[in-house]
mmCIF file of C-alpha atoms in Angstrom:
data_model
loop_
_atom_site.group_PDB
_atom_site.id
_atom_site.type_symbol
_atom_site.label_atom_id
_atom_site.label_comp_id
_atom_site.label_asym_id
_atom_site.label_seq_id
_atom_site.Cartn_x
_atom_site.Cartn_y
_atom_site.Cartn_z
ATOM 1 C CA MET A 28 -7.182 3.734 -22.719
ATOM 2 C CA ALA A 29 -4.010 5.575 -21.505
ATOM 3 C CA VAL A 30 -2.277 3.841 -18.804
ATOM 4 C CA THR A 31 -2.233 5.966 -15.608
ATOM 5 C CA PHE A 32 -0.889 4.907 -12.208
ATOM 6 C CA GLU A 33 -0.833 6.214 -8.710
ATOM 7 C CA VAL A 34 2.709 5.901 -7.595
ATOM 8 C CA LEU A 35 4.807 6.351 -4.463
ATOM 9 C CA TYR A 36 8.128 8.047 -4.794
ATOM 10 C CA LEU A 37 10.901 6.127 -2.996
ATOM 11 C CA GLY A 38 14.007 8.229 -3.883
ATOM 12 C CA THR A 39 16.962 7.585 -6.277
ATOM 13 C CA ALA A 40 19.044 4.417 -6.594
ATOM 14 C CA PRO A 41 21.703 2.806 -8.878
ATOM 15 C CA GLU A 42 20.409 2.175 -12.534
ATOM 16 C CA ILE A 43 18.699 -1.177 -12.738
ATOM 17 C CA ASP A 44 18.509 -1.441 -16.461
ATOM 18 C CA THR A 45 22.018 -1.015 -17.483
ATOM 19 C CA ALA A 46 21.822 -2.445 -21.120
ATOM 20 C CA GLU A 47 19.223 -1.394 -23.675
ATOM 21 C CA GLY A 48 18.035 -3.668 -26.527
ATOM 22 C CA ASN A 49 16.075 -5.959 -24.408
ATOM 23 C CA VAL A 50 13.253 -5.907 -21.802
ATOM 24 C CA LEU A 51 15.415 -7.103 -18.812
ATOM 25 C CA SER A 52 16.724 -5.030 -15.779
ATOM 26 C CA GLU A 53 20.094 -6.489 -15.607
ATOM 27 C CA ASN A 54 21.152 -4.680 -12.313
ATOM 28 C CA ASP A 55 17.975 -5.230 -10.420
ATOM 29 C CA GLY A 56 19.862 -6.971 -7.641
ATOM 30 C CA ALA A 57 21.331 -3.576 -6.691
ATOM 31 C CA LEU A 58 18.199 -2.815 -4.777
ATOM 32 C CA VAL A 59 17.965 -6.085 -2.790
ATOM 33 C CA GLY A 60 18.172 -5.320 0.870
ATOM 34 C CA MET A 61 17.368 -1.678 0.492
ATOM 35 C CA THR A 62 14.659 -0.203 2.850
ATOM 36 C CA PHE A 63 12.561 2.841 2.073
ATOM 37 C CA GLY A 64 10.895 4.636 4.965
ATOM 38 C CA SER A 65 11.175 4.180 8.778
ATOM 39 C CA THR A 66 9.091 4.431 12.011
ATOM 40 C CA ASP A 67 10.516 7.979 12.266
ATOM 41 C CA ALA A 68 9.596 8.823 8.659
ATOM 42 C CA PRO A 69 6.811 6.525 7.591
ATOM 43 C CA LEU A 70 5.814 6.060 3.996
ATOM 44 C CA ALA A 71 2.341 6.689 5.215
ATOM 45 C CA TYR A 72 3.244 10.337 5.396
ATOM 46 C CA ASN A 73 4.029 10.196 1.730
ATOM 47 C CA ALA A 74 1.343 11.535 -0.716
ATOM 48 C CA GLN A 75 1.127 9.398 -3.799
ATOM 49 C CA HIS A 76 1.195 11.111 -7.191
ATOM 50 C CA THR A 77 -0.219 10.434 -10.566
ATOM 51 C CA LEU A 78 1.942 9.055 -13.262
ATOM 52 C CA SER A 79 0.455 9.604 -16.625
ATOM 53 C CA PRO A 80 1.597 8.994 -20.239
ATOM 54 C CA VAL A 81 3.535 11.430 -22.434
ATOM 55 C CA GLY A 82 4.586 9.299 -25.282
ATOM 56 C CA TYR A 83 4.907 5.472 -26.252
ATOM 57 C CA SER A 84 7.256 3.986 -28.578
ATOM 58 C CA GLY A 85 5.638 2.776 -31.819
ATOM 59 C CA GLY A 86 2.481 4.444 -30.830
ATOM 60 C CA THR A 87 1.376 1.759 -28.380
ATOM 61 C CA SER A 88 -1.234 3.327 -25.969
ATOM 62 C CA ASN A 89 -1.451 0.698 -23.332
ATOM 63 C CA MET A 90 2.014 -0.079 -22.043
ATOM 64 C CA TYR A 91 5.295 1.248 -20.894
ATOM 65 C CA ASP A 92 8.506 -0.879 -21.834
ATOM 66 C CA ILE A 93 12.020 -0.384 -20.712
ATOM 67 C CA ASP A 94 13.783 -1.021 -24.020
ATOM 68 C CA ASN A 95 15.017 2.404 -25.107
ATOM 69 C CA THR A 96 17.080 1.243 -28.098
ATOM 70 C CA ILE A 97 14.843 2.771 -30.722
ATOM 71 C CA SER A 98 12.632 5.308 -28.836
ATOM 72 C CA ASN A 99 11.598 6.071 -25.422
ATOM 73 C CA ASP A 100 8.383 5.649 -23.501
ATOM 74 C CA THR A 101 7.937 8.619 -21.453
ATOM 75 C CA PHE A 102 5.653 9.836 -18.589
ATOM 76 C CA SER A 103 5.118 12.748 -16.297
ATOM 77 C CA ILE A 104 4.398 12.990 -12.541
ATOM 78 C CA ASP A 105 1.344 15.314 -11.689
ATOM 79 C CA GLY A 106 1.732 16.852 -15.215
ATOM 80 C CA GLY A 107 5.435 17.699 -14.813
ATOM 81 C CA PRO A 108 8.170 17.488 -17.281
ATOM 82 C CA ALA A 109 8.583 14.303 -19.349
ATOM 83 C CA GLN A 110 10.650 11.488 -17.718
ATOM 84 C CA THR A 111 11.894 8.458 -19.609
ATOM 85 C CA PHE A 112 10.686 5.051 -18.497
ATOM 86 C CA ASP A 113 14.018 3.136 -18.134
ATOM 87 C CA GLY A 114 13.779 0.049 -15.566
ATOM 88 C CA LEU A 115 11.265 -2.143 -14.034
ATOM 89 C CA ALA A 116 11.760 -4.954 -11.464
ATOM 90 C CA VAL A 117 9.639 -7.140 -9.233
ATOM 91 C CA TYR A 118 10.747 -7.880 -5.620
ATOM 92 C CA ASN A 119 9.662 -10.020 -2.748
ATOM 93 C CA ALA A 120 9.255 -7.405 -0.078
ATOM 94 C CA THR A 121 8.357 -6.899 3.543
ATOM 95 C CA ILE A 122 6.018 -4.120 4.705
ATOM 96 C CA THR A 123 6.195 -2.753 8.301
ATOM 97 C CA TYR A 124 3.332 -0.779 9.701
ATOM 98 C CA ALA A 125 3.360 2.481 11.618
ATOM 99 C CA ASP A 126 0.632 1.379 14.097
ATOM 100 C CA GLY A 127 2.207 -1.964 15.252
ATOM 101 C CA THR A 128 0.168 -4.212 12.919
ATOM 102 C CA PRO A 129 2.185 -7.259 12.198
ATOM 103 C CA SER A 130 4.284 -6.950 9.174
ATOM 104 C CA ALA A 131 3.279 -8.351 5.690
ATOM 105 C CA THR A 132 5.169 -9.837 2.686
ATOM 106 C CA ILE A 133 4.101 -8.585 -0.863
ATOM 107 C CA THR A 134 5.405 -8.693 -4.465
ATOM 108 C CA ALA A 135 6.551 -5.104 -5.056
ATOM 109 C CA VAL A 136 6.537 -3.590 -8.564
ATOM 110 C CA VAL A 137 9.203 -0.964 -8.742
ATOM 111 C CA ILE A 138 9.920 1.261 -11.671
ATOM 112 C CA GLN A 139 12.846 3.669 -12.536
ATOM 113 C CA ASP A 140 13.260 6.620 -14.826
ATOM 114 C CA ALA A 141 16.488 7.475 -16.737
ATOM 115 C CA ASP A 142 17.604 9.771 -13.847
ATOM 116 C CA GLY A 143 17.552 7.077 -11.261
ATOM 117 C CA ASN A 144 14.273 7.940 -9.631
ATOM 118 C CA LEU A 145 12.355 5.027 -8.128
ATOM 119 C CA TYR A 146 8.613 4.639 -7.791
ATOM 120 C CA LEU A 147 6.514 1.962 -6.134
ATOM 121 C CA VAL A 148 3.393 1.047 -8.202
ATOM 122 C CA PRO A 149 0.618 -0.306 -6.025
ATOM 123 C CA GLU A 150 -1.294 -3.286 -7.152
ATOM 124 C CA THR A 151 -4.990 -3.223 -8.244
ATOM 125 C CA SER A 152 -7.574 -3.962 -5.657
ATOM 126 C CA ALA A 153 -8.099 -7.422 -6.932
ATOM 127 C CA ASN A 154 -4.587 -8.425 -5.806
ATOM 128 C CA ALA A 155 -3.781 -9.476 -2.304
ATOM 129 C CA ASP A 156 -0.688 -7.278 -2.253
ATOM 130 C CA HIS A 157 -2.972 -4.264 -2.502
ATOM 131 C CA ALA A 158 -4.836 -5.478 0.410
ATOM 132 C CA ALA A 159 -1.604 -5.646 2.475
ATOM 133 C CA MET A 160 -0.622 -2.141 1.265
ATOM 134 C CA THR A 161 -3.870 -0.568 2.596
ATOM 135 C CA ALA A 162 -4.284 -2.609 5.668
ATOM 136 C CA ALA A 163 -2.695 -0.016 7.849
ATOM 137 C CA PRO A 164 -0.304 3.149 7.563
ATOM 138 C CA ILE A 165 2.918 1.811 6.218
ATOM 139 C CA ALA A 166 6.108 2.718 7.988
ATOM 140 C CA SER A 167 8.649 1.066 5.582
ATOM 141 C CA ILE A 168 9.190 -1.271 2.776
ATOM 142 C CA THR A 169 12.272 -3.583 2.421
ATOM 143 C CA LEU A 170 13.096 -5.255 -0.912
ATOM 144 C CA ASP A 171 14.169 -8.611 0.204
ATOM 145 C CA SER A 172 14.877 -10.659 -2.973
ATOM 146 C CA ILE A 173 14.181 -10.615 -6.581
ATOM 147 C CA TYR A 174 10.775 -12.082 -7.679
ATOM 148 C CA THR A 175 11.538 -14.720 -10.297
ATOM 149 C CA ILE A 176 8.579 -13.965 -12.555
ATOM 150 C CA SER A 177 8.955 -10.410 -13.939
ATOM 151 C CA SER A 178 8.361 -8.278 -17.007
ATOM 152 C CA GLY A 179 9.985 -5.329 -18.595
ATOM 153 C CA ARG A 180 6.554 -3.972 -19.562
ATOM 154 C CA LEU A 181 3.767 -2.284 -17.382
ATOM 155 C CA VAL A 182 0.401 -2.695 -18.828
ATOM 156 C CA ALA A 183 -2.445 -2.396 -16.199
ATOM 157 C CA ASP A 184 -4.141 0.447 -14.691
ATOM 158 C CA ARG A 185 -3.458 0.670 -10.970
ATOM 159 C CA GLN A 186 -4.828 3.182 -8.509
ATOM 160 C CA SER A 187 -4.330 3.477 -4.711
ATOM 161 C CA THR A 188 -4.866 6.777 -3.107
ATOM 162 C CA ASP A 189 -3.994 7.748 0.599
ATOM 163 C CA PHE A 190 -3.614 11.472 0.649
ATOM 164 C CA VAL A 191 -3.767 14.023 3.451
ATOM 165 C CA CYS A 192 -6.136 16.424 1.589
ATOM 166 C CA TYR A 193 -9.413 18.360 1.547
ATOM 167 C CA ALA A 194 -12.105 18.003 -1.136
ATOM 168 C CA LEU A 195 -13.233 20.815 -3.408
ATOM 169 C CA GLY A 196 -15.754 23.161 -1.672
ATOM 170 C CA THR A 197 -14.347 22.763 1.895
ATOM 171 C CA ASP A 198 -14.545 26.069 3.700
ATOM 172 C CA ILE A 199 -11.140 27.029 5.265
ATOM 173 C CA LEU A 200 -11.333 29.836 7.806
ATOM 174 C CA THR A 201 -9.071 32.779 6.836
ATOM 175 C CA ASP A 202 -8.480 36.132 8.135
ATOM 176 C CA ARG A 203 -11.157 37.353 5.708
ATOM 177 C CA GLY A 204 -13.739 34.653 6.654
ATOM 178 C CA ASN A 205 -14.525 31.281 5.237
ATOM 179 C CA VAL A 206 -12.927 30.711 1.759
ATOM 180 C CA PRO A 207 -13.313 27.524 -0.473
ATOM 181 C CA VAL A 208 -10.137 25.557 -0.323
ATOM 182 C CA GLU A 209 -9.746 25.626 -4.035
ATOM 183 C CA CYS A 210 -9.712 29.432 -4.047
ATOM 184 C CA LEU A 211 -6.874 29.688 -1.502
ATOM 185 C CA ARG A 212 -3.421 30.733 -2.748
ATOM 186 C CA PRO A 213 0.208 31.056 -1.312
ATOM 187 C CA GLY A 214 0.217 34.139 0.846
ATOM 188 C CA ASN A 215 -3.402 33.908 2.006
ATOM 189 C CA HIS A 216 -3.647 33.789 5.833
ATOM 190 C CA VAL A 217 -5.645 30.851 7.352
ATOM 191 C CA MET A 218 -6.775 30.993 11.009
ATOM 192 C CA THR A 219 -4.933 28.428 13.199
ATOM 193 C CA LEU A 220 -5.820 27.209 16.758
ATOM 194 C CA ASP A 221 -2.313 27.698 18.172
ATOM 195 C CA ARG A 222 -0.901 30.789 16.259
ATOM 196 C CA GLY A 223 -3.749 32.825 14.821
ATOM 197 C CA ALA A 224 -3.517 33.881 11.191
ATOM 198 C CA GLN A 225 -0.759 32.062 9.377
ATOM 199 C CA PRO A 226 0.203 32.497 5.747
ATOM 200 C CA ILE A 227 0.008 29.468 3.406
ATOM 201 C CA ARG A 228 3.444 28.934 1.922
ATOM 202 C CA TRP A 229 2.692 25.891 -0.499
ATOM 203 C CA ILE A 230 -0.392 24.505 -2.048
ATOM 204 C CA HIS A 231 -1.193 21.691 -4.425
ATOM 205 C CA SER A 232 -4.378 20.236 -6.087
ATOM 206 C CA GLY A 233 -5.070 17.360 -8.429
ATOM 207 C CA MET A 234 -7.753 14.894 -9.557
ATOM 208 C CA HIS A 235 -7.387 11.383 -8.700
ATOM 209 C CA LEU A 236 -9.104 8.136 -9.762
ATOM 210 C CA LEU A 237 -10.523 5.944 -7.082
ATOM 211 C CA ASP A 238 -10.436 2.156 -7.195
ATOM 212 C CA ALA A 239 -14.028 0.914 -7.299
ATOM 213 C CA GLU A 240 -13.297 -1.963 -5.041
ATOM 214 C CA ASP A 241 -10.811 -0.478 -2.500
ATOM 215 C CA THR A 242 -13.193 0.977 0.319
ATOM 216 C CA ASP A 243 -10.225 1.825 2.642
ATOM 217 C CA ALA A 244 -8.924 4.345 -0.101
ATOM 218 C CA LYS A 245 -12.246 6.084 -0.562
ATOM 219 C CA PRO A 246 -12.849 9.558 0.887
ATOM 220 C CA VAL A 247 -14.257 9.901 4.354
ATOM 221 C CA LEU A 248 -17.377 11.822 4.923
ATOM 222 C CA ILE A 249 -17.547 13.489 8.402
ATOM 223 C CA GLY A 250 -21.244 14.339 8.807
ATOM 224 C CA ALA A 251 -22.378 17.670 10.261
ATOM 225 C CA GLY A 252 -22.159 17.346 14.057
ATOM 226 C CA ALA A 253 -20.493 13.941 13.949
ATOM 227 C CA LEU A 254 -17.510 15.171 16.133
ATOM 228 C CA GLY A 255 -19.613 17.273 18.435
ATOM 229 C CA PRO A 256 -22.003 20.166 18.454
ATOM 230 C CA GLY A 257 -21.374 22.043 15.223
ATOM 231 C CA ARG A 258 -18.305 20.009 14.545
ATOM 232 C CA PRO A 259 -18.231 20.053 11.650
ATOM 233 C CA ALA A 260 -20.919 22.742 10.902
ATOM 234 C CA ARG A 261 -21.615 21.015 7.544
ATOM 235 C CA ASP A 262 -20.522 17.712 6.027
ATOM 236 C CA LEU A 263 -16.685 17.547 5.625
ATOM 237 C CA ILE A 264 -14.982 15.340 3.016
ATOM 238 C CA VAL A 265 -11.302 14.513 3.661
ATOM 239 C CA SER A 266 -8.881 11.793 2.467
ATOM 240 C CA PRO A 267 -8.760 8.663 4.563
ATOM 241 C CA GLN A 268 -5.497 9.546 6.281
ATOM 242 C CA HIS A 269 -6.307 13.133 6.935
ATOM 243 C CA ARG A 270 -6.161 13.683 10.716
ATOM 244 C CA VAL A 271 -8.698 15.653 12.729
ATOM 245 C CA LEU A 272 -8.327 16.870 16.283
ATOM 246 C CA VAL A 273 -10.020 14.740 18.905
ATOM 247 C CA GLY A 274 -10.304 15.037 22.722
ATOM 248 C CA SER A 275 -10.752 19.011 22.864
ATOM 249 C CA ASN A 276 -12.538 21.867 21.500
ATOM 250 C CA LEU A 277 -15.906 19.820 21.661
ATOM 251 C CA GLN A 278 -14.490 17.318 19.129
ATOM 252 C CA LEU A 279 -15.086 13.702 20.643
ATOM 253 C CA GLN A 280 -14.196 14.903 23.949
ATOM 254 C CA ASP A 281 -16.358 12.093 25.469
ATOM 255 C CA PHE A 282 -14.266 9.368 23.913
ATOM 256 C CA PHE A 283 -10.735 10.750 24.182
ATOM 257 C CA GLY A 284 -9.278 11.945 27.397
ATOM 258 C CA ALA A 285 -6.607 14.162 25.904
ATOM 259 C CA GLU A 286 -6.187 16.093 22.742
ATOM 260 C CA ALA A 287 -4.477 14.298 19.740
ATOM 261 C CA LEU A 288 -4.829 13.854 15.970
ATOM 262 C CA ALA A 289 -6.569 10.833 14.615
ATOM 263 C CA PRO A 290 -6.886 9.722 10.909
ATOM 264 C CA ALA A 291 -10.417 10.054 9.595
ATOM 265 C CA LYS A 292 -10.593 6.454 8.416
ATOM 266 C CA PHE A 293 -10.032 5.236 12.034
ATOM 267 C CA LEU A 294 -13.323 7.096 13.135
ATOM 268 C CA THR A 295 -15.757 5.499 10.653
ATOM 269 C CA ARG A 296 -17.279 3.285 13.333
ATOM 270 C CA LEU A 297 -18.899 6.476 14.738
ATOM 271 C CA PRO A 298 -22.379 7.651 13.650
ATOM 272 C CA GLY A 299 -22.252 10.096 10.837
ATOM 273 C CA ILE A 300 -18.691 9.204 9.620
ATOM 274 C CA ARG A 301 -18.315 6.860 6.737
ATOM 275 C CA HIS A 302 -16.246 6.028 3.619
ATOM 276 C CA MET A 303 -17.906 7.270 0.341
ATOM 277 C CA LYS A 304 -17.983 3.962 -1.370
ATOM 278 C CA SER A 305 -19.634 5.127 -4.486
ATOM 279 C CA LYS A 306 -16.948 7.687 -5.264
ATOM 280 C CA ARG A 307 -14.934 7.029 -8.497
ATOM 281 C CA ASP A 308 -12.710 10.077 -8.634
ATOM 282 C CA ILE A 309 -12.141 13.232 -6.481
ATOM 283 C CA THR A 310 -10.060 16.422 -6.700
ATOM 284 C CA TRP A 311 -8.064 16.988 -3.511
ATOM 285 C CA VAL A 312 -6.415 20.184 -2.261
ATOM 286 C CA HIS A 313 -3.632 20.286 0.259
ATOM 287 C CA PHE A 314 -1.566 23.122 1.752
ATOM 288 C CA ALA A 315 1.313 23.745 4.075
ATOM 289 C CA CYS A 316 2.080 26.594 6.467
ATOM 290 C CA ASP A 317 5.550 27.494 8.090
ATOM 291 C CA ARG A 318 4.458 25.022 10.722
ATOM 292 C CA HIS A 319 2.076 22.030 11.000
ATOM 293 C CA GLU A 320 -1.116 23.646 12.009
ATOM 294 C CA LEU A 321 -4.587 22.985 13.263
ATOM 295 C CA VAL A 322 -6.968 24.941 10.901
ATOM 296 C CA TYR A 323 -10.744 25.253 10.695
ATOM 297 C CA ALA A 324 -12.302 23.233 7.927
ATOM 298 C CA ASN A 325 -16.174 23.504 7.780
ATOM 299 C CA GLY A 326 -16.119 24.618 11.243
ATOM 300 C CA CYS A 327 -13.984 21.785 12.814
ATOM 301 C CA LEU A 328 -10.313 21.494 13.540
ATOM 302 C CA SER A 329 -7.993 19.375 11.399
ATOM 303 C CA GLU A 330 -4.488 19.421 10.077
ATOM 304 C CA SER A 331 -2.702 21.305 7.401
ATOM 305 C CA LEU A 332 0.078 19.218 5.569
ATOM 306 C CA LEU A 333 3.075 18.169 7.442
ATOM 307 C CA LEU A 334 5.983 18.193 4.991
ATOM 308 C CA GLY A 335 7.834 15.168 6.369
ATOM 309 C CA PRO A 336 10.718 13.295 4.555
ATOM 310 C CA MET A 337 8.235 10.919 2.826
ATOM 311 C CA VAL A 338 5.890 13.722 1.574
ATOM 312 C CA LEU A 339 8.944 15.394 0.118
ATOM 313 C CA ASN A 340 10.116 12.271 -1.594
ATOM 314 C CA GLY A 341 6.662 11.949 -3.182
ATOM 315 C CA MET A 342 6.809 15.303 -4.802
ATOM 316 C CA THR A 343 7.992 16.035 -8.252
ATOM 317 C CA HIS A 344 11.613 17.480 -8.607
ATOM 318 C CA HIS A 345 10.077 20.836 -9.192
ATOM 319 C CA ASP A 346 7.958 20.822 -6.108
ATOM 320 C CA ARG A 347 10.764 19.450 -3.891
ATOM 321 C CA ARG A 348 12.994 22.292 -5.065
ATOM 322 C CA ALA A 349 10.224 24.944 -4.545
ATOM 323 C CA ALA A 350 9.610 23.566 -1.035
ATOM 324 C CA ALA A 351 13.375 23.626 -0.205
ATOM 325 C CA GLU A 352 13.466 27.290 -1.343
ATOM 326 C CA ILE A 353 10.391 28.254 0.795
ATOM 327 C CA PHE A 354 10.974 26.271 4.072
ATOM 328 C CA GLY A 355 14.778 25.879 3.870
ATOM 329 C CA GLN A 356 16.445 22.537 4.981
ATOM 330 C CA ALA A 357 15.120 20.273 7.767
ATOM 331 C CA PRO A 358 17.260 20.372 10.943
ATOM 332 C CA THR A 359 17.680 16.530 10.635
ATOM 333 C CA PRO A 360 17.157 13.977 7.812
ATOM 334 C CA ASP A 361 14.021 12.533 9.652
ATOM 335 C CA ALA A 362 12.567 15.987 10.446
ATOM 336 C CA ALA A 363 9.671 17.752 8.565
ATOM 337 C CA LEU A 364 10.356 21.024 6.888
ATOM 338 C CA ASN A 365 7.571 22.486 8.880
ATOM 339 C CA GLY A 366 7.558 20.137 11.873
ATOM 340 C CA PRO A 367 7.123 19.040 14.640
ATOM 341 C CA PRO A 368 3.455 17.636 14.398
ATOM 342 C CA ALA A 369 0.908 20.050 15.926
ATOM 343 C CA ARG A 370 -0.261 17.263 18.207
ATOM 344 C CA ASP A 371 0.504 13.537 18.938
ATOM 345 C CA PHE A 372 -0.668 11.211 16.394
ATOM 346 C CA LEU A 373 -2.960 8.285 17.419
ATOM 347 C CA ARG A 374 -2.434 4.751 16.262
ATOM 348 C CA LYS A 375 -5.298 2.547 14.883
ATOM 349 C CA ARG A 376 -5.354 0.356 18.178
ATOM 350 C CA GLU A 377 -5.445 3.506 20.302
ATOM 351 C CA VAL A 378 -8.414 4.914 18.454
ATOM 352 C CA GLN A 379 -10.152 1.654 18.463
ATOM 353 C CA ALA A 380 -9.541 1.283 22.311
ATOM 354 C CA MET A 381 -11.129 4.572 22.881
ATOM 355 C CA LEU A 382 -14.134 3.911 20.673
ATOM 356 C CA ARG A 383 -15.172 0.704 22.246
ATOM 357 C CA PRO A 384 -18.849 0.441 23.059
ATOM 358 C CA ARG A 385 -18.128 0.947 26.870
ATOM 359 C CA ASN A 386 -16.741 4.467 25.954
ATOM 360 C CA ARG A 387 -19.778 5.442 23.929
ATOM 361 C CA CYS A 388 -21.630 7.713 26.256
ATOM 362 C CA ARG A 389 -22.611 10.502 23.931
ATOM 363 C CA LYS A 390 -25.598 10.559 21.535
ATOM 364 C CA VAL A 391 -24.736 12.264 18.277
ATOM 365 C CA THR A 392 -27.637 14.365 16.919
ATOM 366 C CA ARG A 393 -27.854 17.134 14.371
ATOM 367 C CA PRO A 394 -29.670 20.350 15.063
ATOM 368 C CA HIS A 395 -33.311 20.041 14.611
ATOM 369 C CA ASP A 396 -33.070 16.346 13.932
ATOM 370 C CA ASP A 397 -35.317 14.120 16.009
ATOM 371 C CA VAL A 398 -33.499 10.862 15.156
ATOM 372 C CA SER A 399 -31.258 8.469 17.015
ATOM 373 C CA SER A 400 -27.490 8.130 16.396
ATOM 374 C CA ALA A 401 -28.159 4.765 14.680
ATOM 375 C CA GLY A 402 -30.591 6.638 12.344
ATOM 376 C CA LEU A 403 -27.842 9.084 11.641
ATOM 377 C CA ALA A 404 -25.398 6.455 10.706
ATOM 378 C CA SER A 405 -27.827 5.163 8.060
ATOM 379 C CA HIS A 406 -28.759 8.557 6.844
ATOM 380 C CA TYR A 407 -25.039 9.239 5.946
#
């Protein structure tokens, strides 16, 4: 089976494989001490992308190696142009989290193409490092030292998905009524809470495999009426990190005293909101407007894509160039091209505090359903 990975783009760095003819990355020490991401520009904002094979040296169909003496192993990012697999190194690394969760140490697998582009390759769900990478939104990762046991070959399937996306079939309210998200195109006008009809400037879609064991990475289903009366009007499927409006517009106003944006995965303790544990793959669509907006998806308010530094770093070269041409340069290195955020972002502990049992004063029911909120939770 072809080896496909979900990877996180980290940026460019000095070449780590400086001599061909072996499977060693002789200059892997050049990355020691480097930090990728920050509290102001967390890696959690960065959409991961699919690395898929283009060609293997010798016809081998289940590995990439860094020895380019005879021929090159090549891959593409999201179906883009071929890139040459050139370097691989394994580091002892420290992860810091955006929500204040205590930092964690992992073994980080980092690969590099011949142009110096670096990608972090998440571990499989059976690995403890994968659990650390999905424990909470990641702010940054620091490569502390070289891990002594490394290989110049990458041989295992690894998937880890944490996108801010809508699933196929999601109705987005536009100036011409509800339109399925997969039918939207740049130039179409979506209706926003703050600025009325706004044009879509950039849109992307792709199919992603889902790790069978990684519940936290599974899509989140927000059942009809789970956020409030008619919010959403019908079941809404979003990526775990996708943020929805809370605290106003009839969306969880009984729980949150002020309006803010909360990731869907932090709301799964509520009746009618759950991870879709049986999902094995899904096609996501995400789109960006001139500014970060609150848009209507299946009748409830949630976010469009915020093009922060880490999201841009996670794009292919082609998409980054296209985004820069569309939006221009960010005013500062840590700013989003279409920022600032439409509302404050809530951390996990803030959401959990508001959802404690003492705050649960609202019974969630669906129209014409004569069932308790507990019954709804089991139904979904």
